[in-house]
PDB file of C-alpha atoms in Angstrom:
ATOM      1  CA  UNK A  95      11.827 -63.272 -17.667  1.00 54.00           C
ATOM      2  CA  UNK A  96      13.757 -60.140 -18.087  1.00 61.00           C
ATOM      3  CA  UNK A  97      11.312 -58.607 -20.539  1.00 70.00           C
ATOM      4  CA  UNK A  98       8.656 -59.431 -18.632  1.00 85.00           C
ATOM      5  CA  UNK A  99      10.412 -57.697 -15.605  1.00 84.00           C
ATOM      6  CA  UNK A 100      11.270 -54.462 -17.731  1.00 81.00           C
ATOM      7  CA  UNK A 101       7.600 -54.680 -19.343  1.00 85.00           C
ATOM      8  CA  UNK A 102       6.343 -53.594 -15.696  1.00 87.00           C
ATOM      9  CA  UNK A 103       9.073 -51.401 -14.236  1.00 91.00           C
ATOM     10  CA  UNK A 104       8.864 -49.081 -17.766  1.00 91.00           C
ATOM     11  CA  UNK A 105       5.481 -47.562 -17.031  1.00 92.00           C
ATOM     12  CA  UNK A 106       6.607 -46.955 -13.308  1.00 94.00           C
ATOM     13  CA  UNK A 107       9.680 -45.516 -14.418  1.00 95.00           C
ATOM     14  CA  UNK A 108       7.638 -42.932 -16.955  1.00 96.00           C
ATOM     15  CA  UNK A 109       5.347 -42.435 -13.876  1.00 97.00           C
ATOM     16  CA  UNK A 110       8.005 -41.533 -11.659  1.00 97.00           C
ATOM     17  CA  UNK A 111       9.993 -39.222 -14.373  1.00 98.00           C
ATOM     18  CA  UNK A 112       6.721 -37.625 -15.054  1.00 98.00           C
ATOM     19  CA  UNK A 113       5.918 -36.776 -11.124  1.00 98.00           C
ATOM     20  CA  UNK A 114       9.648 -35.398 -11.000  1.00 98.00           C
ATOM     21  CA  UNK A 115       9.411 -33.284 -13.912  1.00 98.00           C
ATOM     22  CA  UNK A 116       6.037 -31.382 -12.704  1.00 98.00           C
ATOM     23  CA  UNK A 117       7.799 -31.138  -9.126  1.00 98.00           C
ATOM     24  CA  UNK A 118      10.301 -29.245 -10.964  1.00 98.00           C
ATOM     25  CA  UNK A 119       8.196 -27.244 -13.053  1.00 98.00           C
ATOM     26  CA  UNK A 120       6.006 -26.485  -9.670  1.00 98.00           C
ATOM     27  CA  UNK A 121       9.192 -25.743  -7.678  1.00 98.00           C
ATOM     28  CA  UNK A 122      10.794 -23.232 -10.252  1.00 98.00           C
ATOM     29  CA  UNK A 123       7.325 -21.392 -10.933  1.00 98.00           C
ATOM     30  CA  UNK A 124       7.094 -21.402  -6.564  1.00 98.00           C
ATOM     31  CA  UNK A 125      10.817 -19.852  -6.667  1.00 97.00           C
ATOM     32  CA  UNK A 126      10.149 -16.824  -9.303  1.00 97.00           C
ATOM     33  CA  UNK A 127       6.620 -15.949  -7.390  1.00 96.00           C
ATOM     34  CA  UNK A 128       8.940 -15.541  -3.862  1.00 95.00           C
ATOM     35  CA  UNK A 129      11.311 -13.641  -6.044  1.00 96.00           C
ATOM     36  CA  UNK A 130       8.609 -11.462  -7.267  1.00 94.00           C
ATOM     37  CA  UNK A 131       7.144 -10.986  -3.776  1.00 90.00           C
ATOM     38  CA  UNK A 132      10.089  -9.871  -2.156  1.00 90.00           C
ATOM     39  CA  UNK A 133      10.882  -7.416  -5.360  1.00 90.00           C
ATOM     40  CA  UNK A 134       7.355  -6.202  -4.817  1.00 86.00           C
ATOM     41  CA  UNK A 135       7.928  -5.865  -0.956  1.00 83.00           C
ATOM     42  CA  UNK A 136      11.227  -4.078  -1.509  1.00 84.00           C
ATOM     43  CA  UNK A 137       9.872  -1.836  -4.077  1.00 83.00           C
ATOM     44  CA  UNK A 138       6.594  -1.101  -1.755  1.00 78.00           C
ATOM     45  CA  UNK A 139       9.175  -0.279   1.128  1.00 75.00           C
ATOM     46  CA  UNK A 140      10.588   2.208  -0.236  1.00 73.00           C
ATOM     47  CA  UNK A 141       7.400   4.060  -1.302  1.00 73.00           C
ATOM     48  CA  UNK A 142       6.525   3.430   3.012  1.00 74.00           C
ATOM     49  CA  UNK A 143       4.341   0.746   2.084  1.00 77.00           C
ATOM     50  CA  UNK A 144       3.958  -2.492   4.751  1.00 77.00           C
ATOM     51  CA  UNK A 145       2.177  -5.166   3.978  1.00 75.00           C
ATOM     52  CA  UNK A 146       0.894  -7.139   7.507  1.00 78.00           C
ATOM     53  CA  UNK A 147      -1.064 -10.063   8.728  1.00 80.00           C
ATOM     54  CA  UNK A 148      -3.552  -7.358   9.137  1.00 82.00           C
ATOM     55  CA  UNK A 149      -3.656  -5.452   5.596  1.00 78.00           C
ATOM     56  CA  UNK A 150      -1.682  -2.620   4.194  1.00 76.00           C
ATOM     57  CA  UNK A 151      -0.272  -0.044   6.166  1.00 76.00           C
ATOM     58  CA  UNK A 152       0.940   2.941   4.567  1.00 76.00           C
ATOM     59  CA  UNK A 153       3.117   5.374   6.707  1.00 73.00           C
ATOM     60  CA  UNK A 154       4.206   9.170   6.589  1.00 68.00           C
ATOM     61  CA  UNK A 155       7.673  10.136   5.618  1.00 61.00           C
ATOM     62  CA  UNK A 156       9.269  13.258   6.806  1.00 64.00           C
ATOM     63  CA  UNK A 157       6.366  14.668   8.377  1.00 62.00           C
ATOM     64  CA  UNK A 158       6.804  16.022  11.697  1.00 67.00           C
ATOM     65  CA  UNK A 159       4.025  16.366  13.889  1.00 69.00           C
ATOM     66  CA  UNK A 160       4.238  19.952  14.872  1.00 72.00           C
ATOM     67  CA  UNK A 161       4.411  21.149  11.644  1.00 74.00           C
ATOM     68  CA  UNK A 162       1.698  18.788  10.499  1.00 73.00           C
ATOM     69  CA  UNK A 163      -0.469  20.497  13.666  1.00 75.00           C
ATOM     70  CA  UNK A 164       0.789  24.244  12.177  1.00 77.00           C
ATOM     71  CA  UNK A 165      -0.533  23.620   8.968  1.00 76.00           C
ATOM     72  CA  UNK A 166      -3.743  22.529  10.063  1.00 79.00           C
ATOM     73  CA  UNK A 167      -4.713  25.266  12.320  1.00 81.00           C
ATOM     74  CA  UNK A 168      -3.343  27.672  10.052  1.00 80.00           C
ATOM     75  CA  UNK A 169      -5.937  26.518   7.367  1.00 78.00           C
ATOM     76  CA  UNK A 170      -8.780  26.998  10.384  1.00 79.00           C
ATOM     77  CA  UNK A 171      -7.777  30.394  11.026  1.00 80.00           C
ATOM     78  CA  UNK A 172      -7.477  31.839   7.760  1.00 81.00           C
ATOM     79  CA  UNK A 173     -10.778  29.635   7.291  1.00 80.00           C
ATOM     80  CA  UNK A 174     -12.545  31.355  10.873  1.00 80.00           C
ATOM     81  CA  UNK A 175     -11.205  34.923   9.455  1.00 79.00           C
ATOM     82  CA  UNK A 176     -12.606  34.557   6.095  1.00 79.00           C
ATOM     83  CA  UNK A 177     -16.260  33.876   7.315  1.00 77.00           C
ATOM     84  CA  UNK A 178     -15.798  36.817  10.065  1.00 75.00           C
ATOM     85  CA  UNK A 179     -14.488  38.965   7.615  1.00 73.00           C
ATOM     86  CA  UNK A 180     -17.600  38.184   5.094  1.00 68.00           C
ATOM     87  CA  UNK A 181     -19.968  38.515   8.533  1.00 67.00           C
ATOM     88  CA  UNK A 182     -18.290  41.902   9.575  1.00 71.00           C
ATOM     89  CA  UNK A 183     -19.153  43.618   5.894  1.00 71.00           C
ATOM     90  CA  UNK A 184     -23.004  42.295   6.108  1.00 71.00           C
ATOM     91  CA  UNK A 185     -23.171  44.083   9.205  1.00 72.00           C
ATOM     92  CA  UNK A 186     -21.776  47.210   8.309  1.00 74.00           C
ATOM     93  CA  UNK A 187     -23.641  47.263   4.816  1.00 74.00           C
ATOM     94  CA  UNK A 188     -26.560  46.520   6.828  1.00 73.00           C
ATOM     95  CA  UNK A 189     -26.096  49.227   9.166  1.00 74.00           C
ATOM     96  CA  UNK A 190     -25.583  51.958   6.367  1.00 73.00           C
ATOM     97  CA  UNK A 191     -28.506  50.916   4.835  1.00 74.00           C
ATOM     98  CA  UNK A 192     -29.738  51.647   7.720  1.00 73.00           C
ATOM     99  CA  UNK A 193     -29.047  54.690   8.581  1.00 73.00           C
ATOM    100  CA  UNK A 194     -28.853  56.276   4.444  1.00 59.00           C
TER     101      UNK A 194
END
């Protein structure tokens, strides 16, 4: 009677130890990829790097509007001088052939 009784509890013993084991295996492998996550998030933080529900959203550091504005329009003007500059010398090449 007792072998009998240990003849079925031994495979659901094995069963059982096997289930456990790839629970572990599963749990351990689910702890490093959160570990790796939050290394990644930390990392991507400090490069001003969020990740959201939404995507990716990458923000500006030290960049203050104004001066963000400055630059900008200081590239149009020297941009709006150049091509009057190059406008005002046709003209006035055009003019002296013109007249010599």
């Amino acid at each position: 009677m007792a072998g009998s009784l240990l003849g079925k509890l031994l495979p659901l013993l094995i069963l059982l130890l096997v289930v456990a084991g790839v629970g572990f295996v599963c749990y351990q492998v689910y702890l490093g990829a959160t570990k790796i996550r939050e290394n990644a998030e930390n990392s991507f933080a400090s490069h001003n790097v969020v990740f959201t529900k939404d995507g990716m959203k990458v923000g500006v550091k030290h960049v203050e509007n104004e001066r963000y504005v400055d630059a900008t329009q200081s590239w149009v003007v020297k941009a709006w001088n150049a091509g009057s500059t190059a406008n005002e010398n046709k003209r006035q090449a055009a003019a002296k052939r013109k007249s010599g």
